[in-house]
Structure formats: structure tokens, C-alpha cells
């Protein structure tokens, strides 16, 4: 049974560019949450998607957007990249009505 | 304000010694409580969780945690540490189901070093 799959594993982008990160949730899960983990910090909530809609959003600017597809997979898009966007981006899936996440291994984004 | 505090940034213990990692939280209602472990460059693995019931929770890899409502604490313990336990440990709180919110709040982590 596959867990949460994220792609790509690593990514290097230039300031001002746009990036798309992808996530396939654990089989049976229908909810996807995205977190940003800066170096030496705990994960920070970006947003959560359920039934193809953004259900809740954290304190992140509109440059961060997402999408959930009918098969429950999800994308995180970041526009106009800043150096400060360099971080590990974690996708976490869960089943609505049950507490607790399963995390992917993350995408390491470096903005130069 | 909702927050999670892990007061120890780094902890070093000898292999075979006991371990306790501290976690205190501030939350309006009694939240769901979690401990996760993260190896370098990896995602987070769930060690254990508390939703309700018995306040002493058993997890994987021999870890346990105790919920103390009066102290707003959820400390992680292990009686005998193995070298493979060296990693970063995160305490997290999540909203109760049907609360209408879905955001989990994580502490800043405790990095565990194990001496041979």
C-alpha cells in the first residue's frame, strides 16, 4: 500500500519564477494538506483541500495556490518565487472524519 | 493564541539511557495531540497520538507519551534509547473533529543526539 508520494524530490528555481509541486495521497485518503518547513523550524500550515476545494488556509500570501483533482491528488503552486520560499514542502493526507496525517517525504525547494 | 512549545532545542543522551522530551501547548479546547519523528531530509513519521481516553499512550518504536490536562503537556518518553532514535522530534496539536478548523500546529522540534 503506497503512502504519500511527492514529486519532485528536489527543485532549484530562480527568483521570480513559478513552481508546481505534486502530491498523491495515501490510498483511501481523501484530504490533502500542504505544509512549509523552513530550515530548523516546525512545519507551517499552508492550506488543506477536500472535495476539490480549499477548506482552510494558513497565513500565506496569494502567491501560494493549490488544486485538488477528482482522484484526490493535489498540486501546490507558488508564483513569483522569493528567496524566503526556500524550504521543504510537505504534503500530508488524511481521511475526512479521522484525525491524524500521513506525511510524504517532501519536496526540497531552493530559490536562488 | 494557539501554540506548541518544545523547550529543549537539543538533547543528548547516551545509548541505553532513558529519554523524556517535553511539549506544552496552548489551545482553546482539548486538542488532538501528536508526536512525529523526522530523520534528516525526510518527511514526518507518526510516533503516537492522543484523542481521548487513557492519558498514557503507547506508540511505535517503544515510545510512550502522557497527556496531563492540568499542565497542558504531552511529554514523550522512552525507557532505553537506541542509536537509531537520533532524529528530530515534533510535537503537534490538531483541532478536534467537527470543530470546523483543520490546521495542525507544530512545535519547533527537539533534535536528539545519541552517544554510543
PDB file of N, CA, C and O in Angstrom, chain A residues 31 33 35 45 47-48 55-57 94-101 103, chain B residues 2-4 25-34 36 49-52 91-106:
ATOM      1  N   UNK A  31      -8.281  13.713   1.719  1.00  0.00           N
ATOM      2  CA  UNK A  31      -7.960  15.084   2.137  1.00  0.00           C
ATOM      3  C   UNK A  31      -6.463  15.293   2.041  1.00  0.00           C
ATOM      4  O   UNK A  31      -5.693  14.420   2.464  1.00  0.00           O
ATOM      5  N   UNK A  33      -3.319  18.126   2.785  1.00  0.00           N
ATOM      6  CA  UNK A  33      -2.859  19.369   3.408  1.00  0.00           C
ATOM      7  C   UNK A  33      -1.418  19.610   2.986  1.00  0.00           C
ATOM      8  O   UNK A  33      -0.648  18.662   2.809  1.00  0.00           O
ATOM      9  N   UNK A  35       2.177  21.748   3.920  1.00  0.00           N
ATOM     10  CA  UNK A  35       2.923  22.445   4.950  1.00  0.00           C
ATOM     11  C   UNK A  35       4.266  22.903   4.385  1.00  0.00           C
ATOM     12  O   UNK A  35       4.860  22.222   3.539  1.00  0.00           O
ATOM     13  N   UNK A  45       1.354  25.412   8.390  1.00  0.00           N
ATOM     14  CA  UNK A  45       0.186  25.058   7.567  1.00  0.00           C
ATOM     15  C   UNK A  45       0.000  26.065   6.446  1.00  0.00           C
ATOM     16  O   UNK A  45      -0.105  27.273   6.695  1.00  0.00           O
ATOM     17  N   UNK A  47      -2.362  25.224   3.431  1.00  0.00           N
ATOM     18  CA  UNK A  47      -3.805  25.057   3.220  1.00  0.00           C
ATOM     19  C   UNK A  47      -4.156  23.580   3.161  1.00  0.00           C
ATOM     20  O   UNK A  47      -3.289  22.711   3.125  1.00  0.00           O
ATOM     21  N   UNK A  48      -5.469  23.342   3.198  1.00  0.00           N
ATOM     22  CA  UNK A  48      -5.999  21.980   3.102  1.00  0.00           C
ATOM     23  C   UNK A  48      -7.050  21.916   2.006  1.00  0.00           C
ATOM     24  O   UNK A  48      -7.873  22.824   1.873  1.00  0.00           O
ATOM     25  N   UNK A  55     -10.240  24.185   1.866  1.00  0.00           N
ATOM     26  CA  UNK A  55     -11.122  24.176   3.019  1.00  0.00           C
ATOM     27  C   UNK A  55     -10.651  25.142   4.105  1.00  0.00           C
ATOM     28  O   UNK A  55     -11.457  25.687   4.850  1.00  0.00           O
ATOM     29  N   UNK A  56      -9.342  25.293   4.216  1.00  0.00           N
ATOM     30  CA  UNK A  56      -8.805  26.240   5.181  1.00  0.00           C
ATOM     31  C   UNK A  56      -7.424  26.661   4.701  1.00  0.00           C
ATOM     32  O   UNK A  56      -6.709  25.863   4.073  1.00  0.00           O
ATOM     33  N   UNK A  57      -7.066  27.892   5.011  1.00  0.00           N
ATOM     34  CA  UNK A  57      -5.808  28.445   4.568  1.00  0.00           C
ATOM     35  C   UNK A  57      -5.048  29.022   5.760  1.00  0.00           C
ATOM     36  O   UNK A  57      -5.651  29.610   6.659  1.00  0.00           O
ATOM     37  N   UNK A  94      -5.053  12.589   4.698  1.00  0.00           N
ATOM     38  CA  UNK A  94      -5.868  12.062   5.784  1.00  0.00           C
ATOM     39  C   UNK A  94      -7.234  11.684   5.231  1.00  0.00           C
ATOM     40  O   UNK A  94      -7.558  11.990   4.072  1.00  0.00           O
ATOM     41  N   UNK A  95      -8.007  11.030   6.068  1.00  0.00           N
ATOM     42  CA  UNK A  95      -9.364  10.676   5.693  1.00  0.00           C
ATOM     43  C   UNK A  95     -10.309  11.565   6.477  1.00  0.00           C
ATOM     44  O   UNK A  95     -10.192  11.656   7.713  1.00  0.00           O
ATOM     45  N   UNK A  96     -11.182  12.256   5.773  1.00  0.00           N
ATOM     46  CA  UNK A  96     -12.119  13.159   6.428  1.00  0.00           C
ATOM     47  C   UNK A  96     -12.879  12.414   7.510  1.00  0.00           C
ATOM     48  O   UNK A  96     -13.375  11.308   7.301  1.00  0.00           O
ATOM     49  N   UNK A  97     -12.969  13.007   8.677  1.00  0.00           N
ATOM     50  CA  UNK A  97     -13.659  12.384   9.791  1.00  0.00           C
ATOM     51  C   UNK A  97     -12.739  11.606  10.712  1.00  0.00           C
ATOM     52  O   UNK A  97     -13.187  11.097  11.747  1.00  0.00           O
ATOM     53  N   UNK A  98     -11.467  11.516  10.326  1.00  0.00           N
ATOM     54  CA  UNK A  98     -10.493  10.849  11.182  1.00  0.00           C
ATOM     55  C   UNK A  98      -9.323  11.784  11.435  1.00  0.00           C
ATOM     56  O   UNK A  98      -8.885  12.500  10.542  1.00  0.00           O
ATOM     57  N   UNK A  99      -8.815  11.790  12.622  1.00  0.00           N
ATOM     58  CA  UNK A  99      -7.691  12.665  12.942  1.00  0.00           C
ATOM     59  C   UNK A  99      -6.368  12.024  12.586  1.00  0.00           C
ATOM     60  O   UNK A  99      -6.241  10.808  12.576  1.00  0.00           O
ATOM     61  N   UNK A 100      -5.381  12.856  12.329  1.00  0.00           N
ATOM     62  CA  UNK A 100      -4.038  12.368  12.059  1.00  0.00           C
ATOM     63  C   UNK A 100      -3.681  12.383  10.591  1.00  0.00           C
ATOM     64  O   UNK A 100      -4.530  12.140   9.733  1.00  0.00           O
ATOM     65  N   UNK A 101      -2.428  12.699  10.298  1.00  0.00           N
ATOM     66  CA  UNK A 101      -1.916  12.781   8.942  1.00  0.00           C
ATOM     67  C   UNK A 101      -0.965  11.632   8.654  1.00  0.00           C
ATOM     68  O   UNK A 101      -0.293  11.125   9.546  1.00  0.00           O
ATOM     69  N   UNK A 103       2.352  11.752   6.249  1.00  0.00           N
ATOM     70  CA  UNK A 103       3.169  12.707   5.511  1.00  0.00           C
ATOM     71  C   UNK A 103       3.960  12.030   4.398  1.00  0.00           C
ATOM     72  O   UNK A 103       4.391  10.875   4.534  1.00  0.00           O
TER      73      UNK A 103
ATOM     74  N   UNK B   2      -3.060  30.055  19.867  1.00  0.00           N
ATOM     75  CA  UNK B   2      -2.732  28.641  19.845  1.00  0.00           C
ATOM     76  C   UNK B   2      -1.249  28.464  19.573  1.00  0.00           C
ATOM     77  O   UNK B   2      -0.703  29.075  18.654  1.00  0.00           O
ATOM     78  N   UNK B   3      -0.608  27.629  20.362  1.00  0.00           N
ATOM     79  CA  UNK B   3       0.831  27.433  20.179  1.00  0.00           C
ATOM     80  C   UNK B   3       1.267  26.118  20.781  1.00  0.00           C
ATOM     81  O   UNK B   3       0.564  25.521  21.611  1.00  0.00           O
ATOM     82  N   UNK B   4       2.431  25.673  20.342  1.00  0.00           N
ATOM     83  CA  UNK B   4       3.079  24.481  20.875  1.00  0.00           C
ATOM     84  C   UNK B   4       4.508  24.862  21.222  1.00  0.00           C
ATOM     85  O   UNK B   4       5.217  25.434  20.385  1.00  0.00           O
ATOM     86  N   UNK B  25       1.361  23.004  25.345  1.00  0.00           N
ATOM     87  CA  UNK B  25       0.550  23.613  24.304  1.00  0.00           C
ATOM     88  C   UNK B  25      -0.415  24.627  24.906  1.00  0.00           C
ATOM     89  O   UNK B  25      -0.733  24.584  26.104  1.00  0.00           O
ATOM     90  N   UNK B  26      -0.854  25.514  24.045  1.00  0.00           N
ATOM     91  CA  UNK B  26      -1.893  26.468  24.389  1.00  0.00           C
ATOM     92  C   UNK B  26      -2.971  26.347  23.327  1.00  0.00           C
ATOM     93  O   UNK B  26      -2.688  26.519  22.127  1.00  0.00           O
ATOM     94  N   UNK B  27      -4.182  26.002  23.777  1.00  0.00           N
ATOM     95  CA  UNK B  27      -5.263  25.750  22.810  1.00  0.00           C
ATOM     96  C   UNK B  27      -6.584  25.991  23.507  1.00  0.00           C
ATOM     97  O   UNK B  27      -6.708  25.762  24.698  1.00  0.00           O
ATOM     98  N   UNK B  28      -7.590  26.455  22.773  1.00  0.00           N
ATOM     99  CA  UNK B  28      -8.865  26.782  23.407  1.00  0.00           C
ATOM    100  C   UNK B  28      -9.539  25.587  24.037  1.00  0.00           C
ATOM    101  O   UNK B  28      -9.976  25.634  25.181  1.00  0.00           O
ATOM    102  N   UNK B  29      -9.630  24.516  23.293  1.00  0.00           N
ATOM    103  CA  UNK B  29     -10.264  23.296  23.791  1.00  0.00           C
ATOM    104  C   UNK B  29      -9.186  22.224  23.872  1.00  0.00           C
ATOM    105  O   UNK B  29      -8.038  22.462  23.515  1.00  0.00           O
ATOM    106  N   UNK B  30      -9.526  21.062  24.364  1.00  0.00           N
ATOM    107  CA  UNK B  30      -8.552  19.975  24.380  1.00  0.00           C
ATOM    108  C   UNK B  30      -8.343  19.488  22.953  1.00  0.00           C
ATOM    109  O   UNK B  30      -9.269  18.978  22.326  1.00  0.00           O
ATOM    110  N   UNK B  31      -7.135  19.671  22.448  1.00  0.00           N
ATOM    111  CA  UNK B  31      -6.897  19.302  21.046  1.00  0.00           C
ATOM    112  C   UNK B  31      -6.524  17.838  20.916  1.00  0.00           C
ATOM    113  O   UNK B  31      -6.343  17.137  21.909  1.00  0.00           O
ATOM    114  N   UNK B  32      -6.413  17.397  19.705  1.00  0.00           N
ATOM    115  CA  UNK B  32      -5.749  16.139  19.443  1.00  0.00           C
ATOM    116  C   UNK B  32      -4.247  16.402  19.543  1.00  0.00           C
ATOM    117  O   UNK B  32      -3.765  17.464  19.146  1.00  0.00           O
ATOM    118  N   UNK B  33      -3.505  15.431  20.046  1.00  0.00           N
ATOM    119  CA  UNK B  33      -2.083  15.611  20.303  1.00  0.00           C
ATOM    120  C   UNK B  33      -1.278  14.535  19.588  1.00  0.00           C
ATOM    121  O   UNK B  33      -1.701  13.365  19.564  1.00  0.00           O
ATOM    122  N   UNK B  34      -0.135  14.944  19.063  1.00  0.00           N
ATOM    123  CA  UNK B  34       0.670  14.039  18.250  1.00  0.00           C
ATOM    124  C   UNK B  34       2.159  14.239  18.551  1.00  0.00           C
ATOM    125  O   UNK B  34       2.594  15.326  18.904  1.00  0.00           O
ATOM    126  N   UNK B  36       5.632  13.381  16.215  1.00  0.00           N
ATOM    127  CA  UNK B  36       6.182  12.911  14.964  1.00  0.00           C
ATOM    128  C   UNK B  36       7.703  12.899  15.077  1.00  0.00           C
ATOM    129  O   UNK B  36       8.304  13.678  15.806  1.00  0.00           O
ATOM    130  N   UNK B  49      -0.403   9.176  19.000  1.00  0.00           N
ATOM    131  CA  UNK B  49      -1.403  10.232  19.014  1.00  0.00           C
ATOM    132  C   UNK B  49      -2.335  10.026  20.200  1.00  0.00           C
ATOM    133  O   UNK B  49      -2.522   8.900  20.688  1.00  0.00           O
ATOM    134  N   UNK B  50      -2.914  11.130  20.660  1.00  0.00           N
ATOM    135  CA  UNK B  50      -3.896  11.095  21.734  1.00  0.00           C
ATOM    136  C   UNK B  50      -5.129  11.840  21.286  1.00  0.00           C
ATOM    137  O   UNK B  50      -5.052  13.014  20.887  1.00  0.00           O
ATOM    138  N   UNK B  51      -6.256  11.149  21.372  1.00  0.00           N
ATOM    139  CA  UNK B  51      -7.526  11.796  21.056  1.00  0.00           C
ATOM    140  C   UNK B  51      -8.375  11.916  22.319  1.00  0.00           C
ATOM    141  O   UNK B  51      -8.966  12.952  22.588  1.00  0.00           O
ATOM    142  N   UNK B  52      -8.470  10.831  23.068  1.00  0.00           N
ATOM    143  CA  UNK B  52      -9.260  10.830  24.299  1.00  0.00           C
ATOM    144  C   UNK B  52      -8.952   9.536  25.044  1.00  0.00           C
ATOM    145  O   UNK B  52      -8.214   8.686  24.548  1.00  0.00           O
ATOM    146  N   UNK B  91       6.301  17.827  18.314  1.00  0.00           N
ATOM    147  CA  UNK B  91       5.007  17.730  18.967  1.00  0.00           C
ATOM    148  C   UNK B  91       4.020  18.581  18.168  1.00  0.00           C
ATOM    149  O   UNK B  91       4.388  19.652  17.650  1.00  0.00           O
ATOM    150  N   UNK B  92       2.799  18.110  18.029  1.00  0.00           N
ATOM    151  CA  UNK B  92       1.808  18.855  17.260  1.00  0.00           C
ATOM    152  C   UNK B  92       0.445  18.752  17.915  1.00  0.00           C
ATOM    153  O   UNK B  92       0.143  17.749  18.588  1.00  0.00           O
ATOM    154  N   UNK B  93      -0.362  19.780  17.719  1.00  0.00           N
ATOM    155  CA  UNK B  93      -1.747  19.755  18.172  1.00  0.00           C
ATOM    156  C   UNK B  93      -2.648  19.935  16.959  1.00  0.00           C
ATOM    157  O   UNK B  93      -2.318  20.665  16.023  1.00  0.00           O
ATOM    158  N   UNK B  94      -3.775  19.277  16.996  1.00  0.00           N
ATOM    159  CA  UNK B  94      -4.739  19.385  15.917  1.00  0.00           C
ATOM    160  C   UNK B  94      -6.119  19.631  16.490  1.00  0.00           C
ATOM    161  O   UNK B  94      -6.399  19.246  17.626  1.00  0.00           O
ATOM    162  N   UNK B  95      -6.982  20.246  15.714  1.00  0.00           N
ATOM    163  CA  UNK B  95      -8.315  20.561  16.215  1.00  0.00           C
ATOM    164  C   UNK B  95      -9.166  19.298  16.343  1.00  0.00           C
ATOM    165  O   UNK B  95      -9.036  18.368  15.544  1.00  0.00           O
ATOM    166  N   UNK B  96     -10.042  19.257  17.332  1.00  0.00           N
ATOM    167  CA  UNK B  96     -10.965  18.125  17.443  1.00  0.00           C
ATOM    168  C   UNK B  96     -11.853  18.050  16.202  1.00  0.00           C
ATOM    169  O   UNK B  96     -12.128  19.067  15.561  1.00  0.00           O
ATOM    170  N   UNK B  97     -12.282  16.833  15.871  1.00  0.00           N
ATOM    171  CA  UNK B  97     -13.180  16.669  14.731  1.00  0.00           C
ATOM    172  C   UNK B  97     -14.454  17.464  14.960  1.00  0.00           C
ATOM    173  O   UNK B  97     -14.876  17.662  16.090  1.00  0.00           O
ATOM    174  N   UNK B  98     -15.033  17.946  13.882  1.00  0.00           N
ATOM    175  CA  UNK B  98     -16.272  18.739  13.899  1.00  0.00           C
ATOM    176  C   UNK B  98     -16.071  20.120  14.510  1.00  0.00           C
ATOM    177  O   UNK B  98     -17.046  20.799  14.829  1.00  0.00           O
ATOM    178  N   UNK B  99     -14.813  20.532  14.678  1.00  0.00           N
ATOM    179  CA  UNK B  99     -14.554  21.870  15.216  1.00  0.00           C
ATOM    180  C   UNK B  99     -14.664  22.932  14.134  1.00  0.00           C
ATOM    181  O   UNK B  99     -14.759  24.121  14.432  1.00  0.00           O
ATOM    182  N   UNK B 100     -14.617  22.492  12.866  1.00  0.00           N
ATOM    183  CA  UNK B 100     -14.693  23.446  11.764  1.00  0.00           C
ATOM    184  C   UNK B 100     -13.355  24.010  11.348  1.00  0.00           C
ATOM    185  O   UNK B 100     -13.296  24.821  10.429  1.00  0.00           O
ATOM    186  N   UNK B 101     -12.301  23.614  12.027  1.00  0.00           N
ATOM    187  CA  UNK B 101     -10.951  24.023  11.622  1.00  0.00           C
ATOM    188  C   UNK B 101     -10.130  22.764  11.387  1.00  0.00           C
ATOM    189  O   UNK B 101     -10.465  21.680  11.899  1.00  0.00           O
ATOM    190  N   UNK B 102      -9.044  22.922  10.633  1.00  0.00           N
ATOM    191  CA  UNK B 102      -8.292  21.741  10.197  1.00  0.00           C
ATOM    192  C   UNK B 102      -6.783  21.924  10.326  1.00  0.00           C
ATOM    193  O   UNK B 102      -6.027  21.039   9.976  1.00  0.00           O
ATOM    194  N   UNK B 103      -6.357  23.045  10.854  1.00  0.00           N
ATOM    195  CA  UNK B 103      -4.942  23.394  10.895  1.00  0.00           C
ATOM    196  C   UNK B 103      -4.267  22.715  12.066  1.00  0.00           C
ATOM    197  O   UNK B 103      -4.724  22.810  13.204  1.00  0.00           O
ATOM    198  N   UNK B 104      -3.165  22.028  11.795  1.00  0.00           N
ATOM    199  CA  UNK B 104      -2.333  21.479  12.838  1.00  0.00           C
ATOM    200  C   UNK B 104      -1.222  22.494  13.150  1.00  0.00           C
ATOM    201  O   UNK B 104      -0.715  23.158  12.252  1.00  0.00           O
ATOM    202  N   UNK B 105      -0.851  22.573  14.420  1.00  0.00           N
ATOM    203  CA  UNK B 105       0.216  23.470  14.843  1.00  0.00           C
ATOM    204  C   UNK B 105       1.350  22.628  15.396  1.00  0.00           C
ATOM    205  O   UNK B 105       1.131  21.773  16.261  1.00  0.00           O
ATOM    206  N   UNK B 106       2.538  22.888  14.877  1.00  0.00           N
ATOM    207  CA  UNK B 106       3.709  22.122  15.268  1.00  0.00           C
ATOM    208  C   UNK B 106       4.633  22.963  16.146  1.00  0.00           C
ATOM    209  O   UNK B 106       4.731  24.180  15.977  1.00  0.00           O
TER     210      UNK B 106
END
